[in-house]
């Protein structure tokens, strides 16, 4: 389960103003995530359900991984 602070930080990134301030963005979708994990982008954190995180397996090695439940994504 994610903390309220984590949820707030992620939600703020839906606004351009906060993306510019932090120099970060949100990536969603299985194909996009796989492509980013194989790229040279610096990945700060990966959030997902246990099931989805397990599907990515070794691609997540060494990254900050945060399991979340469906309620967190709502």
N, CA, C and O atoms as CSV, one atom per row, in Angstrom:
chain,resi,resn,atom,element,x,y,z
A,1,UNK,N,N,0.834,-1.174,0.000
A,1,UNK,CA,C,0.000,0.000,0.000
A,1,UNK,C,C,0.886,1.247,0.000
A,1,UNK,O,O,1.891,1.306,0.709
A,2,UNK,N,N,0.514,2.209,-0.777
A,2,UNK,CA,C,1.278,3.447,-0.889
A,2,UNK,C,C,0.876,4.431,0.204
A,2,UNK,O,O,-0.260,4.423,0.677
A,3,UNK,N,N,1.813,5.267,0.593
A,3,UNK,CA,C,1.510,6.292,1.589
A,3,UNK,C,C,0.746,7.437,0.918
A,3,UNK,O,O,0.747,7.570,-0.305
A,4,UNK,N,N,0.103,8.249,1.736
A,4,UNK,CA,C,-0.629,9.400,1.199
A,4,UNK,C,C,0.318,10.362,0.491
A,4,UNK,O,O,-0.048,10.976,-0.510
A,5,UNK,N,N,1.535,10.491,1.013
A,5,UNK,CA,C,2.521,11.381,0.405
A,5,UNK,C,C,2.920,10.873,-0.988
A,5,UNK,O,O,3.036,11.663,-1.925
A,6,UNK,N,N,3.129,9.567,-1.124
A,6,UNK,CA,C,3.476,8.998,-2.430
A,6,UNK,C,C,2.338,9.215,-3.430
A,6,UNK,O,O,2.571,9.607,-4.573
A,7,UNK,N,N,1.123,8.959,-2.993
A,7,UNK,CA,C,-0.039,9.136,-3.873
A,7,UNK,C,C,-0.167,10.592,-4.285
A,7,UNK,O,O,-0.449,10.887,-5.446
A,8,UNK,N,N,0.038,11.499,-3.350
A,8,UNK,CA,C,-0.052,12.932,-3.640
A,8,UNK,C,C,1.017,13.355,-4.659
A,8,UNK,O,O,0.727,14.111,-5.586
A,9,UNK,N,N,2.238,12.873,-4.484
A,9,UNK,CA,C,3.326,13.214,-5.401
A,9,UNK,C,C,3.056,12.697,-6.807
A,9,UNK,O,O,3.308,13.391,-7.793
A,10,UNK,N,N,2.551,11.496,-6.890
A,10,UNK,CA,C,2.251,10.894,-8.196
A,10,UNK,C,C,1.093,11.629,-8.861
A,10,UNK,O,O,1.143,11.924,-10.055
A,11,UNK,N,N,0.061,11.922,-8.094
A,11,UNK,CA,C,-1.115,12.619,-8.624
A,11,UNK,C,C,-0.736,14.004,-9.147
A,11,UNK,O,O,-1.257,14.451,-10.169
A,12,UNK,N,N,0.164,14.675,-8.448
A,12,UNK,CA,C,0.587,16.022,-8.868
A,12,UNK,C,C,1.222,15.994,-10.260
A,12,UNK,O,O,1.152,16.982,-10.989
A,13,UNK,N,N,1.836,14.880,-10.630
A,13,UNK,CA,C,2.504,14.790,-11.931
A,13,UNK,C,C,1.538,14.771,-13.105
A,13,UNK,O,O,1.976,14.799,-14.255
A,14,UNK,N,N,0.251,14.726,-12.848
A,14,UNK,CA,C,-0.723,14.844,-13.932
A,14,UNK,C,C,-0.785,16.283,-14.443
A,14,UNK,O,O,-1.314,16.540,-15.525
A,15,UNK,N,N,-0.238,17.224,-13.657
A,15,UNK,CA,C,-0.225,18.627,-14.052
A,15,UNK,C,C,1.149,19.000,-14.617
A,15,UNK,O,O,2.186,18.671,-14.042
A,16,UNK,N,N,1.125,19.687,-15.747
A,16,UNK,CA,C,2.355,20.082,-16.431
A,16,UNK,C,C,3.296,20.861,-15.508
A,16,UNK,O,O,4.511,20.663,-15.536
A,17,UNK,N,N,2.729,21.735,-14.702
A,17,UNK,CA,C,3.507,22.574,-13.786
A,17,UNK,C,C,4.422,21.721,-12.903
A,17,UNK,O,O,5.594,22.055,-12.729
A,18,UNK,N,N,3.912,20.648,-12.358
A,18,UNK,CA,C,4.702,19.805,-11.467
A,18,UNK,C,C,5.695,18.933,-12.236
A,18,UNK,O,O,6.779,18.636,-11.735
A,19,UNK,N,N,5.329,18.526,-13.437
A,19,UNK,CA,C,6.278,17.764,-14.252
A,19,UNK,C,C,7.487,18.625,-14.590
A,19,UNK,O,O,8.621,18.148,-14.559
A,20,UNK,N,N,7.249,19.885,-14.911
A,20,UNK,CA,C,8.354,20.794,-15.219
A,20,UNK,C,C,9.207,21.057,-13.982
A,20,UNK,O,O,10.435,21.086,-14.072
A,21,UNK,N,N,8.570,21.249,-12.833
A,21,UNK,CA,C,9.307,21.517,-11.589
A,21,UNK,C,C,10.220,20.367,-11.205
A,21,UNK,O,O,11.353,20.583,-10.774
A,22,UNK,N,N,9.731,19.149,-11.361
A,22,UNK,CA,C,10.485,17.985,-10.917
A,22,UNK,C,C,11.328,17.350,-12.018
A,22,UNK,O,O,12.246,16.580,-11.737
A,23,UNK,N,N,11.015,17.672,-13.262
A,23,UNK,CA,C,11.732,17.045,-14.380
A,23,UNK,C,C,11.416,15.561,-14.513
A,23,UNK,O,O,12.219,14.782,-15.026
A,24,UNK,N,N,10.235,15.187,-14.042
A,24,UNK,CA,C,9.817,13.786,-14.101
A,24,UNK,C,C,8.460,13.665,-14.778
A,24,UNK,O,O,7.768,14.660,-14.993
A,25,UNK,N,N,8.091,12.438,-15.107
A,25,UNK,CA,C,6.787,12.193,-15.695
A,25,UNK,C,C,6.310,10.800,-15.312
A,25,UNK,O,O,7.077,9.974,-14.818
A,26,UNK,N,N,5.043,10.564,-15.547
A,26,UNK,CA,C,4.430,9.268,-15.268
A,26,UNK,C,C,4.335,8.499,-16.580
A,26,UNK,O,O,3.959,9.054,-17.612
A,27,UNK,N,N,4.672,7.239,-16.530
A,27,UNK,CA,C,4.501,6.363,-17.688
A,27,UNK,C,C,3.541,5.249,-17.281
A,27,UNK,O,O,3.705,4.629,-16.229
A,28,UNK,N,N,2.548,5.004,-18.115
A,28,UNK,CA,C,1.558,3.980,-17.814
A,28,UNK,C,C,1.405,3.040,-19.001
A,28,UNK,O,O,1.599,3.433,-20.152
A,29,UNK,N,N,1.063,1.824,-18.709
A,29,UNK,CA,C,0.825,0.839,-19.757
A,29,UNK,C,C,1.980,-0.140,-19.867
A,29,UNK,O,O,3.149,0.238,-19.784
A,30,UNK,N,N,1.631,-1.396,-20.054
A,30,UNK,CA,C,2.638,-2.455,-20.056
A,30,UNK,C,C,3.717,-2.274,-21.121
A,30,UNK,O,O,4.902,-2.437,-20.831
A,31,UNK,N,N,3.323,-1.940,-22.344
A,31,UNK,CA,C,4.308,-1.789,-23.417
A,31,UNK,C,C,5.242,-0.605,-23.146
A,31,UNK,O,O,6.457,-0.717,-23.313
A,32,UNK,N,N,4.679,0.508,-22.736
A,32,UNK,CA,C,5.489,1.703,-22.448
A,32,UNK,C,C,6.474,1.408,-21.321
A,32,UNK,O,O,7.641,1.793,-21.399
A,33,UNK,N,N,6.013,0.733,-20.285
A,33,UNK,CA,C,6.887,0.419,-19.146
A,33,UNK,C,C,8.022,-0.495,-19.586
A,33,UNK,O,O,9.178,-0.264,-19.231
A,34,UNK,N,N,7.704,-1.527,-20.354
A,34,UNK,CA,C,8.761,-2.433,-20.842
A,34,UNK,C,C,9.797,-1.672,-21.669
A,34,UNK,O,O,11.000,-1.885,-21.514
A,35,UNK,N,N,9.330,-0.793,-22.538
A,35,UNK,CA,C,10.256,-0.004,-23.364
A,35,UNK,C,C,11.144,0.888,-22.497
A,35,UNK,O,O,12.348,0.984,-22.736
A,36,UNK,N,N,10.557,1.538,-21.497
A,36,UNK,CA,C,11.342,2.409,-20.612
A,36,UNK,C,C,12.346,1.617,-19.787
A,36,UNK,O,O,13.470,2.070,-19.573
A,37,UNK,N,N,11.946,0.439,-19.324
A,37,UNK,CA,C,12.861,-0.382,-18.524
A,37,UNK,C,C,14.070,-0.831,-19.334
A,37,UNK,O,O,15.136,-1.093,-18.776
A,38,UNK,N,N,13.906,-0.920,-20.638
A,38,UNK,CA,C,15.012,-1.326,-21.518
A,38,UNK,C,C,15.777,-0.126,-22.071
A,38,UNK,O,O,16.758,-0.296,-22.795
A,39,UNK,N,N,15.339,1.070,-21.739
A,39,UNK,CA,C,15.962,2.285,-22.284
A,39,UNK,C,C,17.043,2.817,-21.342
A,39,UNK,O,O,17.353,2.214,-20.315
A,40,UNK,N,N,17.603,3.960,-21.723
A,40,UNK,CA,C,18.626,4.612,-20.912
A,40,UNK,C,C,18.042,5.654,-19.952
A,40,UNK,O,O,18.791,6.335,-19.252
A,41,UNK,N,N,16.716,5.782,-19.916
A,41,UNK,CA,C,16.092,6.727,-18.998
A,41,UNK,C,C,16.400,6.333,-17.560
A,41,UNK,O,O,16.483,5.148,-17.237
A,42,UNK,N,N,16.569,7.335,-16.699
A,42,UNK,CA,C,16.739,7.079,-15.267
A,42,UNK,C,C,15.345,6.895,-14.673
A,42,UNK,O,O,14.518,7.806,-14.713
A,43,UNK,N,N,15.098,5.730,-14.132
A,43,UNK,CA,C,13.793,5.416,-13.554
A,43,UNK,C,C,13.875,5.600,-12.050
A,43,UNK,O,O,14.671,4.949,-11.373
A,44,UNK,N,N,13.039,6.499,-11.534
A,44,UNK,CA,C,13.071,6.801,-10.108
A,44,UNK,C,C,12.328,5.762,-9.285
A,44,UNK,O,O,12.771,5.397,-8.196
A,45,UNK,N,N,11.196,5.281,-9.800
A,45,UNK,CA,C,10.395,4.321,-9.049
A,45,UNK,C,C,9.435,3.606,-9.999
A,45,UNK,O,O,9.039,4.135,-11.037
A,46,UNK,N,N,9.082,2.400,-9.606
A,46,UNK,CA,C,8.099,1.617,-10.344
A,46,UNK,C,C,7.001,1.227,-9.361
A,46,UNK,O,O,7.275,0.665,-8.301
A,47,UNK,N,N,5.764,1.528,-9.721
A,47,UNK,CA,C,4.613,1.201,-8.892
A,47,UNK,C,C,3.728,0.229,-9.667
A,47,UNK,O,O,3.507,0.397,-10.867
A,48,UNK,N,N,3.232,-0.773,-8.978
A,48,UNK,CA,C,2.345,-1.714,-9.637
A,48,UNK,C,C,1.811,-2.757,-8.671
A,48,UNK,O,O,2.268,-2.871,-7.534
A,49,UNK,N,N,0.848,-3.504,-9.142
A,49,UNK,CA,C,0.322,-4.595,-8.331
A,49,UNK,C,C,1.379,-5.687,-8.259
A,49,UNK,O,O,2.249,-5.768,-9.126
A,50,UNK,N,N,1.311,-6.516,-7.246
A,50,UNK,CA,C,2.265,-7.627,-7.095
A,50,UNK,C,C,2.299,-8.472,-8.362
A,50,UNK,O,O,3.366,-8.870,-8.828
A,51,UNK,N,N,1.130,-8.737,-8.905
A,51,UNK,CA,C,1.019,-9.566,-10.113
A,51,UNK,C,C,1.791,-8.959,-11.281
A,51,UNK,O,O,2.573,-9.647,-11.937
A,52,UNK,N,N,1.573,-7.680,-11.537
A,52,UNK,CA,C,2.256,-7.018,-12.657
A,52,UNK,C,C,3.754,-6.891,-12.406
A,52,UNK,O,O,4.555,-7.082,-13.321
A,53,UNK,N,N,4.132,-6.572,-11.188
A,53,UNK,CA,C,5.554,-6.444,-10.875
A,53,UNK,C,C,6.265,-7.775,-11.093
A,53,UNK,O,O,7.398,-7.799,-11.574
A,54,UNK,N,N,5.617,-8.874,-10.747
A,54,UNK,CA,C,6.207,-10.198,-10.966
A,54,UNK,C,C,6.380,-10.496,-12.452
A,54,UNK,O,O,7.326,-11.183,-12.835
A,55,UNK,N,N,5.486,-9.993,-13.290
A,55,UNK,CA,C,5.584,-10.206,-14.738
A,55,UNK,C,C,6.835,-9.540,-15.318
A,55,UNK,O,O,7.413,-10.040,-16.283
A,56,UNK,N,N,7.249,-8.422,-14.737
A,56,UNK,CA,C,8.418,-7.712,-15.244
A,56,UNK,C,C,9.730,-8.342,-14.786
A,56,UNK,O,O,10.779,-8.108,-15.387
A,57,UNK,N,N,9.673,-9.127,-13.742
A,57,UNK,CA,C,10.805,-9.915,-13.273
A,57,UNK,C,C,12.131,-9.185,-13.229
A,57,UNK,O,O,12.267,-8.165,-12.553
A,58,UNK,N,N,13.118,-9.716,-13.958
A,58,UNK,CA,C,14.498,-9.209,-13.934
A,58,UNK,C,C,14.628,-7.771,-14.434
A,58,UNK,O,O,15.606,-7.099,-14.108
A,59,UNK,N,N,13.673,-7.290,-15.211
A,59,UNK,CA,C,13.758,-5.909,-15.701
A,59,UNK,C,C,13.732,-4.902,-14.546
A,59,UNK,O,O,14.190,-3.769,-14.697
A,60,UNK,N,N,13.194,-5.318,-13.392
A,60,UNK,CA,C,13.083,-4.422,-12.244
A,60,UNK,C,C,14.278,-4.497,-11.301
A,60,UNK,O,O,14.334,-3.772,-10.308
A,61,UNK,N,N,15.213,-5.354,-11.605
A,61,UNK,CA,C,16.364,-5.553,-10.726
A,61,UNK,C,C,17.108,-4.239,-10.486
A,61,UNK,O,O,17.487,-3.549,-11.432
A,62,UNK,N,N,17.312,-3.904,-9.220
A,62,UNK,CA,C,18.057,-2.708,-8.855
A,62,UNK,C,C,17.241,-1.427,-8.833
A,62,UNK,O,O,17.784,-0.358,-8.554
A,63,UNK,N,N,15.944,-1.511,-9.122
A,63,UNK,CA,C,15.090,-0.324,-9.134
A,63,UNK,C,C,14.293,-0.213,-7.838
A,63,UNK,O,O,14.121,-1.192,-7.111
A,64,UNK,N,N,13.819,0.974,-7.568
A,64,UNK,CA,C,12.948,1.204,-6.424
A,64,UNK,C,C,11.540,0.755,-6.804
A,64,UNK,O,O,10.841,1.441,-7.550
A,65,UNK,N,N,11.131,-0.398,-6.286
A,65,UNK,CA,C,9.850,-1.002,-6.646
A,65,UNK,C,C,8.877,-0.859,-5.476
A,65,UNK,O,O,9.222,-1.153,-4.331
A,66,UNK,N,N,7.648,-0.402,-5.780
A,66,UNK,CA,C,6.641,-0.160,-4.753
A,66,UNK,C,C,5.357,-0.913,-5.098
A,66,UNK,O,O,4.613,-0.499,-5.987
A,67,UNK,N,N,5.099,-2.014,-4.399
A,67,UNK,CA,C,3.840,-2.725,-4.629
A,67,UNK,C,C,2.663,-1.864,-4.170
A,67,UNK,O,O,2.744,-1.156,-3.166
A,68,UNK,N,N,1.585,-1.941,-4.917
A,68,UNK,CA,C,0.376,-1.182,-4.598
A,68,UNK,C,C,-0.828,-2.062,-4.916
A,68,UNK,O,O,-0.729,-3.028,-5.672
A,69,UNK,N,N,-1.945,-1.712,-4.335
A,69,UNK,CA,C,-3.158,-2.454,-4.676
A,69,UNK,C,C,-4.017,-1.614,-5.618
A,69,UNK,O,O,-3.733,-0.442,-5.864
A,70,UNK,N,N,-5.056,-2.230,-6.131
A,70,UNK,CA,C,-5.926,-1.540,-7.096
A,70,UNK,C,C,-6.506,-0.254,-6.512
A,70,UNK,O,O,-6.690,0.723,-7.239
A,71,UNK,N,N,-6.792,-0.240,-5.240
A,71,UNK,CA,C,-7.364,0.944,-4.589
A,71,UNK,C,C,-6.424,2.144,-4.693
A,71,UNK,O,O,-6.874,3.274,-4.879
A,72,UNK,N,N,-5.119,1.896,-4.574
A,72,UNK,CA,C,-4.139,2.976,-4.694
A,72,UNK,C,C,-4.182,3.631,-6.065
A,72,UNK,O,O,-3.968,4.837,-6.187
A,73,UNK,N,N,-4.458,2.844,-7.092
A,73,UNK,CA,C,-4.465,3.375,-8.456
A,73,UNK,C,C,-5.733,4.154,-8.792
A,73,UNK,O,O,-5.772,4.903,-9.768
A,74,UNK,N,N,-6.746,3.975,-7.993
A,74,UNK,CA,C,-7.999,4.730,-8.204
A,74,UNK,C,C,-7.767,6.165,-7.836
A,74,UNK,O,O,-8.681,6.983,-7.935
